[in-house]
Coordinates of C-alpha atoms in Angstrom, one line a residue:
M420 CA 0.1 -0.6 0.0
T421 CA 3.0 2.2 0.6
S422 CA 4.0 1.6 -2.3
S423 CA 1.5 2.1 -4.1
G424 CA -0.1 5.4 -2.6
S425 CA 3.4 6.6 -3.3
S426 CA 3.8 5.6 -6.5
N427 CA 0.3 8.0 -7.1
A428 CA 2.0 10.6 -5.5
P429 CA 3.9 13.1 -7.4
T430 CA 7.6 14.1 -7.7
S431 CA 9.2 17.4 -7.2
T432 CA 10.1 16.5 -10.5
D433 CA 7.3 16.2 -11.9
A434 CA 6.6 19.5 -10.1
L435 CA 8.5 21.0 -12.1
D436 CA 7.8 20.4 -15.3
H437 CA 3.8 20.8 -14.3
A438 CA 4.9 23.8 -12.9
P439 CA 3.2 27.0 -15.9
E440 CA 6.1 28.7 -17.5
T441 CA 7.7 31.8 -16.4
G442 CA 8.4 34.9 -19.4
D443 CA 7.4 34.9 -22.6
E444 CA 6.6 30.9 -22.7
Q445 CA 3.5 30.9 -19.9
G446 CA 0.6 30.8 -21.6
P447 CA -3.0 33.3 -20.9
D448 CA -3.6 32.0 -17.9
T449 CA -1.0 33.5 -17.0
E450 CA -0.6 36.6 -18.7
G451 CA -2.8 39.1 -16.9
S452 CA -1.0 37.5 -13.0
S453 CA 2.7 38.7 -15.2
S454 CA 1.4 42.5 -16.5
R455 CA 0.0 43.1 -13.2
S456 CA 4.0 41.8 -11.4
A457 CA 5.7 44.0 -13.7
E458 CA 4.3 47.1 -12.9
P459 CA 6.6 48.9 -10.4
E460 CA 6.6 48.7 -7.0
R461 CA 6.3 51.7 -5.4
G462 CA 8.6 51.5 -1.7
P463 CA 7.2 52.2 1.5
L464 CA 8.1 56.0 2.9
V465 CA 11.0 57.5 4.2
P466 CA 9.5 58.2 7.8
D467 CA 11.0 62.2 9.0
P468 CA 14.2 62.0 10.6
D469 CA 12.6 65.2 12.7
P470 CA 9.3 64.8 12.6
N471 CA 8.9 67.7 15.9
S472 CA 10.6 70.8 13.8
P473 CA 8.6 73.8 13.1
V474 CA 9.6 73.2 9.6
T475 CA 8.0 71.3 6.9
R476 CA 9.7 68.6 5.1
T477 CA 9.0 70.3 1.6
V478 CA 10.9 73.5 2.8
R479 CA 13.5 72.1 4.5
G480 CA 14.2 70.4 1.0
A481 CA 13.7 73.3 -1.0
A482 CA 16.1 75.2 1.0
A483 CA 18.5 72.6 0.7
W484 CA 17.8 72.9 -3.0
S485 CA 18.0 76.6 -3.3
W486 CA 21.8 77.2 -1.8
R487 CA 22.9 74.6 -4.0
F488 CA 22.1 76.2 -6.5
V489 CA 23.3 79.3 -5.4
L490 CA 26.6 77.7 -5.5
I491 CA 25.6 77.0 -8.8
V492 CA 24.8 80.0 -10.1
L493 CA 28.2 81.7 -8.2
A494 CA 30.7 79.6 -9.7
V495 CA 30.1 79.5 -13.2
A496 CA 30.0 83.7 -12.8
V497 CA 33.2 83.5 -11.2
A498 CA 34.4 81.1 -14.4
V499 CA 32.7 84.0 -16.5
V500 CA 34.0 86.8 -15.0
G501 CA 37.5 84.9 -14.8
L502 CA 37.3 84.2 -18.3
V503 CA 36.0 87.8 -19.5
Q504 CA 39.1 89.3 -17.7
I505 CA 41.3 86.8 -20.0
K506 CA 39.5 87.3 -23.4
T507 CA 42.9 87.9 -25.1
V508 CA 43.6 84.6 -24.8
V509 CA 40.4 82.4 -24.2
I510 CA 38.1 83.8 -27.6
P511 CA 41.5 82.7 -30.4
V512 CA 41.7 79.5 -28.1
L513 CA 37.8 78.9 -28.5
V514 CA 38.3 80.0 -32.1
A515 CA 41.1 77.8 -32.5
T516 CA 39.0 74.5 -31.7
L517 CA 36.0 75.4 -33.9
V518 CA 38.7 75.1 -36.9
A519 CA 40.1 72.5 -36.0
S520 CA 36.7 70.8 -36.1
L521 CA 35.9 71.7 -39.0
L522 CA 40.0 71.0 -40.1
M523 CA 40.3 67.9 -38.4
P524 CA 38.8 64.9 -40.6
A525 CA 41.3 66.4 -43.7
V526 CA 43.6 65.9 -41.6
D527 CA 42.4 62.9 -40.4
R528 CA 42.6 61.6 -43.8
L529 CA 46.5 63.0 -44.8
H530 CA 48.1 60.8 -42.0
R531 CA 45.1 57.3 -42.9
H532 CA 47.2 58.4 -47.1
R533 CA 50.9 58.2 -44.9
V534 CA 51.4 61.7 -44.1
P535 CA 53.2 63.0 -41.5
R536 CA 50.7 64.4 -38.7
A537 CA 53.3 67.8 -38.7
L538 CA 52.5 68.3 -42.7
A539 CA 49.7 67.1 -43.2
A540 CA 48.4 69.8 -40.1
I541 CA 50.5 72.1 -41.8
L542 CA 48.9 71.6 -45.1
A543 CA 45.3 72.1 -43.4
L544 CA 46.2 75.3 -42.1
L545 CA 48.2 77.2 -45.1
G546 CA 45.2 75.7 -47.3
A547 CA 42.6 77.2 -44.7
V548 CA 44.6 80.8 -44.3
G549 CA 45.0 80.9 -48.3
V550 CA 41.6 80.7 -48.5
V551 CA 40.9 83.3 -46.3
G552 CA 43.7 85.4 -47.4
G553 CA 42.1 84.9 -51.1
L554 CA 38.3 85.7 -49.9
L555 CA 39.9 88.7 -48.4
T556 CA 41.9 90.2 -50.9
L557 CA 39.1 90.2 -53.3
V558 CA 36.5 92.0 -50.6
G559 CA 39.0 94.9 -50.4
A560 CA 39.3 94.9 -54.2
S561 CA 35.9 94.9 -54.9
I562 CA 35.1 97.5 -52.4
A563 CA 38.0 99.8 -52.7
T564 CA 35.8 100.3 -57.0
G565 CA 33.1 100.1 -55.9
I566 CA 32.8 102.4 -52.2
R567 CA 33.7 105.5 -54.3
D568 CA 30.7 105.7 -56.5
L569 CA 28.3 104.2 -53.7
A570 CA 29.7 107.1 -51.7
N571 CA 28.8 109.9 -54.5
T572 CA 25.6 108.7 -55.3
A573 CA 24.5 108.5 -50.8
W574 CA 25.6 112.2 -51.3
E575 CA 23.5 112.7 -54.4
G576 CA 20.4 111.0 -51.5
I577 CA 21.6 113.6 -48.9
Q578 CA 20.8 116.2 -51.7
E579 CA 18.2 115.0 -52.3
L580 CA 16.8 114.5 -49.1
L581 CA 17.2 117.9 -48.2
S582 CA 15.5 119.4 -51.6
W583 CA 12.5 117.4 -50.5
L584 CA 12.8 118.7 -47.1
S585 CA 12.1 121.8 -47.8
T586 CA 9.8 121.8 -50.8
G587 CA 7.7 119.1 -49.4
P588 CA 5.1 118.1 -47.2
L589 CA 7.5 119.9 -44.4
Q590 CA 7.8 122.8 -46.1
L591 CA 11.2 123.8 -44.2
S592 CA 13.5 126.8 -44.5
R593 CA 16.6 126.5 -46.5
T594 CA 17.8 128.5 -43.1
D595 CA 16.8 126.1 -40.3
I596 CA 18.0 122.8 -42.6
D597 CA 22.2 124.3 -43.1
A598 CA 21.2 125.2 -38.6
Y599 CA 20.2 121.9 -38.2
V600 CA 23.9 121.1 -40.6
T601 CA 25.9 123.6 -38.7
Q602 CA 24.6 122.1 -35.4
I603 CA 25.6 118.4 -36.9
Q604 CA 29.3 119.2 -37.5
E605 CA 29.7 121.7 -33.9
S606 CA 28.3 118.8 -32.6
L607 CA 31.5 116.6 -34.2
E608 CA 33.6 119.1 -33.6
G609 CA 33.0 119.1 -29.6
N610 CA 33.6 115.6 -29.7
A611 CA 36.3 114.8 -31.5
Q612 CA 38.2 114.1 -28.5
Q613 CA 36.0 111.4 -27.7
I614 CA 36.1 110.5 -31.9
L615 CA 39.8 110.5 -31.7
N616 CA 40.0 108.4 -27.7
G617 CA 37.4 105.2 -30.5
A618 CA 40.2 105.7 -32.8
L619 CA 43.0 104.6 -30.2
S620 CA 40.8 102.2 -29.2
V621 CA 40.6 100.9 -32.1
G622 CA 43.9 100.8 -33.2
T623 CA 44.5 98.9 -29.4
S624 CA 41.8 96.3 -30.5
V625 CA 44.0 95.8 -33.6
G626 CA 46.7 95.1 -31.8
H627 CA 44.6 92.8 -29.8
V628 CA 43.5 91.0 -33.3
F629 CA 46.9 89.9 -34.1
A630 CA 48.2 88.8 -31.0
G631 CA 44.1 86.4 -30.7
A632 CA 45.3 85.8 -34.6
L633 CA 48.7 84.7 -34.0
I634 CA 47.6 82.4 -30.8
A635 CA 44.4 81.2 -32.3
L636 CA 47.3 80.1 -35.4
F637 CA 49.4 78.1 -32.4
C638 CA 46.7 76.3 -31.3
L639 CA 45.5 75.0 -34.3
F640 CA 48.6 74.2 -35.3
F641 CA 49.1 72.1 -31.9
F642 CA 45.3 70.7 -31.9
L643 CA 45.9 68.9 -35.1
K644 CA 48.8 68.0 -35.2
E645 CA 48.8 66.8 -30.9
G646 CA 44.9 67.1 -30.3
R647 CA 44.6 63.5 -29.0
L648 CA 48.2 63.6 -26.8
I649 CA 45.9 67.1 -25.2
W650 CA 43.3 65.8 -24.5
N651 CA 44.3 62.6 -23.1
W652 CA 46.3 64.7 -20.7
L653 CA 43.0 66.7 -19.8
V654 CA 41.5 62.9 -18.6
G655 CA 44.3 62.0 -17.1
L656 CA 43.0 65.2 -14.2
F657 CA 39.9 63.5 -13.6
P658 CA 40.1 60.4 -10.8
A659 CA 40.8 57.4 -12.4
T660 CA 37.1 56.6 -11.9
T661 CA 35.2 58.9 -14.1
R662 CA 38.2 59.0 -17.3
E663 CA 36.5 56.7 -18.7
R664 CA 32.9 59.2 -18.8
V665 CA 34.5 61.8 -18.6
D666 CA 36.4 60.6 -21.9
G667 CA 33.0 59.4 -23.8
A668 CA 31.4 62.6 -23.0
G669 CA 34.5 64.6 -24.4
Q670 CA 34.3 61.8 -27.9
R671 CA 31.3 62.5 -27.9
G672 CA 31.1 66.5 -27.6
W673 CA 33.8 66.7 -29.5
A674 CA 31.9 65.4 -32.3
S675 CA 28.3 67.0 -31.9
L676 CA 31.2 70.9 -31.9
S677 CA 32.3 69.5 -35.8
S678 CA 28.8 68.6 -37.1
Y679 CA 27.7 71.7 -36.1
A680 CA 30.2 73.9 -37.7
R681 CA 30.2 71.9 -39.9
T682 CA 26.1 71.9 -40.8
Q683 CA 26.2 75.8 -40.1
L684 CA 30.0 76.6 -42.1
L685 CA 27.1 74.6 -45.4
V686 CA 24.0 76.8 -44.1
A687 CA 26.3 80.2 -44.3
L688 CA 27.2 79.4 -47.4
I689 CA 24.9 79.8 -49.1
D690 CA 23.0 81.9 -47.7
G691 CA 26.6 84.0 -48.5
V692 CA 25.6 82.9 -52.1
G693 CA 22.6 83.6 -52.7
I694 CA 21.8 87.2 -51.1
G695 CA 25.2 88.0 -53.2
L696 CA 24.0 86.1 -56.2
G697 CA 20.5 88.1 -55.9
A698 CA 22.4 91.3 -55.5
W699 CA 24.8 90.8 -58.2
I700 CA 22.0 89.9 -60.6
L701 CA 19.9 93.1 -59.4
G702 CA 23.3 95.5 -60.4
V703 CA 23.5 96.4 -56.6
P704 CA 27.0 97.3 -56.0
L705 CA 29.6 96.0 -53.3
A706 CA 28.2 92.5 -54.8
L707 CA 31.3 90.0 -52.6
P708 CA 31.2 92.5 -50.1
L709 CA 27.5 91.8 -49.4
G710 CA 27.7 88.2 -49.9
V711 CA 31.3 88.0 -47.6
L712 CA 29.6 90.0 -45.3
V713 CA 26.0 87.7 -44.9
F714 CA 28.9 84.2 -44.9
V715 CA 30.2 86.0 -42.4
G716 CA 27.2 86.7 -40.4
S717 CA 25.0 83.5 -40.6
F718 CA 27.2 81.5 -38.5
I719 CA 25.8 83.6 -35.6
P720 CA 21.7 81.7 -35.9
I721 CA 18.6 83.5 -36.8
V722 CA 19.9 86.9 -35.8
G723 CA 23.7 87.1 -37.7
A724 CA 21.7 86.4 -41.2
V725 CA 18.6 88.8 -40.8
V726 CA 21.2 91.8 -39.5
T727 CA 23.7 91.8 -42.7
G728 CA 20.5 91.1 -45.4
F729 CA 19.2 94.4 -43.4
I730 CA 22.2 95.8 -44.7
A731 CA 21.9 95.0 -47.7
V732 CA 19.3 96.5 -48.5
V733 CA 20.1 100.0 -47.0
V734 CA 22.8 100.1 -49.7
A735 CA 20.2 98.3 -52.4
L736 CA 17.9 101.7 -51.2
V737 CA 20.3 104.2 -51.3
D738 CA 22.1 103.1 -55.3
Q739 CA 19.6 102.0 -56.8
G740 CA 16.1 102.9 -55.0
P741 CA 12.7 102.2 -53.4
L742 CA 11.5 99.2 -56.5
I743 CA 15.2 97.5 -56.3
A744 CA 15.3 97.8 -52.5
V745 CA 12.1 96.3 -51.7
V746 CA 13.0 93.3 -54.8
M747 CA 16.2 92.6 -52.8
L748 CA 14.4 92.5 -49.0
G749 CA 12.1 89.5 -51.2
V750 CA 15.7 87.9 -52.1
V751 CA 16.8 88.2 -48.7
L752 CA 13.6 86.6 -47.0
L753 CA 13.4 83.4 -50.2
V754 CA 17.1 82.4 -49.0
Q755 CA 16.1 83.1 -45.3
Q756 CA 13.0 80.4 -45.4
A757 CA 15.0 78.0 -47.6
E758 CA 17.1 78.7 -44.8
S759 CA 15.2 77.3 -42.1
N760 CA 12.8 75.7 -43.5
L761 CA 14.4 73.4 -46.1
L762 CA 18.7 73.9 -45.3
Q763 CA 17.7 73.6 -41.1
P764 CA 15.8 71.0 -41.0
L765 CA 18.0 68.3 -43.3
L766 CA 21.1 69.2 -42.4
M767 CA 21.1 69.4 -39.5
S768 CA 21.5 66.1 -37.4
R769 CA 18.9 65.2 -34.8
A770 CA 21.1 64.9 -32.2
L771 CA 21.5 68.3 -32.6
K772 CA 19.1 70.2 -33.1
L773 CA 17.9 72.9 -30.5
H774 CA 15.3 74.2 -30.3
P775 CA 14.9 78.2 -32.0
V776 CA 13.9 78.8 -28.0
A777 CA 16.8 78.2 -26.4
V778 CA 18.5 79.0 -29.9
L779 CA 17.2 82.7 -29.6
L780 CA 18.6 82.7 -25.1
A781 CA 21.5 81.6 -26.3
V782 CA 22.4 84.3 -28.9
A783 CA 21.3 86.7 -26.5
T784 CA 22.7 85.6 -23.5
G785 CA 26.0 85.7 -25.5
T786 CA 25.6 88.8 -26.4
I787 CA 25.1 90.1 -23.4
I788 CA 28.2 88.8 -22.5
G789 CA 30.7 89.2 -25.1
G790 CA 29.3 91.1 -27.3
V791 CA 29.3 89.7 -31.4
V792 CA 32.1 87.3 -29.9
G793 CA 30.1 85.4 -27.1
A794 CA 26.9 85.5 -30.4
L795 CA 29.2 83.4 -32.4
F796 CA 30.2 80.7 -30.1
A797 CA 27.1 80.7 -27.6
V798 CA 25.0 78.1 -29.7
P799 CA 28.1 76.1 -30.4
L800 CA 28.7 75.9 -26.6
V801 CA 24.8 75.4 -25.6
A802 CA 25.1 72.1 -28.3
V803 CA 28.0 70.8 -26.9
A804 CA 26.8 70.5 -24.2
N805 CA 23.2 70.3 -24.5
T806 CA 25.2 66.5 -25.6
V807 CA 27.9 66.0 -23.0
V808 CA 25.1 66.3 -19.5
R809 CA 22.8 63.7 -22.1
Y810 CA 25.0 61.5 -21.9
L811 CA 26.2 61.8 -18.7
T812 CA 22.7 61.6 -17.2
G813 CA 21.8 58.7 -20.3
S814 CA 18.2 60.7 -21.5
P815 CA 17.7 60.7 -24.1
N816 CA 17.0 63.1 -26.7
P817 CA 13.5 64.7 -26.6
F818 CA 13.8 65.6 -30.6
I819 CA 14.4 61.4 -31.7
E820 CA 11.4 59.6 -31.8
E821 CA 10.5 57.5 -30.1
R822 CA 8.7 54.4 -32.1
P823 CA 7.3 51.7 -30.0
R824 CA 8.4 48.7 -30.8
L825 CA 6.9 45.6 -31.3
K826 CA 8.1 41.7 -29.0
P827 CA 6.2 39.4 -31.0
R828 CA 5.5 36.3 -28.5
L829 CA 6.6 33.0 -28.3
R830 CA 4.6 31.0 -27.7
R831 CA 4.8 27.5 -26.7
R832 CA 1.9 24.6 -25.8
R833 CA 2.6 23.4 -23.0
E834 CA 2.0 19.4 -23.1
V835 CA -0.9 18.0 -20.9
P836 CA 0.6 15.2 -18.4
D837 CA -1.2 11.9 -19.7
K838 CA -2.8 10.8 -15.3
T839 CA -3.1 6.8 -16.8
A840 CA 0.3 7.0 -17.8
T841 CA 1.4 8.8 -14.3
A842 CA -1.1 6.7 -12.4
E843 CA 0.2 3.5 -14.1
T844 CA 3.9 4.1 -14.0

């Protein structure tokens, strides 16, 4: 009896065989329970360490966040003020970094073709300097030949304006007009000392620009030649436990900067060619300098191309009249719309795409802090910071649309054990 009873009793092996399968292989009767068990469970509430305190727990938490936030803001402000004090060195280094992100692919390609790294860096540097120098030569020659005609046209326009003031609806007498002109001349003569001081400050700025250009060229050469060694040295300054994450963040930030610089270069080139070509077709003088000005200004997103395009409209108004100025304004608006609606969505990577509000605020903040230079570097710095912070925090990019992934469930047919066969055994 004992043996027969024991034979009918299910063994531990049979129990494991007859148990419902878990995971993706479980049947419909356990699917609801598995989905319920997959839901995250809320942990127990942490008790208040000081329940008798007159200050609530929420207020204490807000105060802790507040003083830490104030310390972070003060640290950033001190760093910004310190960098502004040495801007003669900081700006050339930033310019060298931005240009190095554009030239580094060419240097790497030359090095892969067995060209020494130093020689590749020199060739890339000479090529960049040659392009910039040739462009400045063409612009200078165009300005030298066209500025005199434009000045004569502007003087004729001023004379027509004075004639309209005396014969038009305002009916100003010639005596009143001459009195206003004399007042302007006296104001200029009275401020001659300030104008002279401004000229001297411009001369000092030219000296700073020359020194900054030398620093930028020197740093650019070594960034192209030994950029990886410099970066490894910087990473070595961090603790050993954080070097891997710092290196990963830096690599992604550099890739972000390179992609952004190449995209902005292409967009600025298209803006400059489009507006310059439109000015040349309409017969506006200084078409080449205007195109170069738009090209440089387009490196400041949203604001730069609009301001430089307005200068082209003013030149067209002075030289050709209101009708051509309106047509020139249409050309500027057409190029701007093509840039914002076609070029930016197609060329700008989704990983680098910043919201227009963020771009505008970055440009405005950079302009307040550093003027034109601050506006130029504001958006690249924000793009790099966005990439680095997202890598360190592990958060996805909000501009990348996440599509739901379909994971098909593999269901297996469960074999129902034969009770009669089990009883016979």
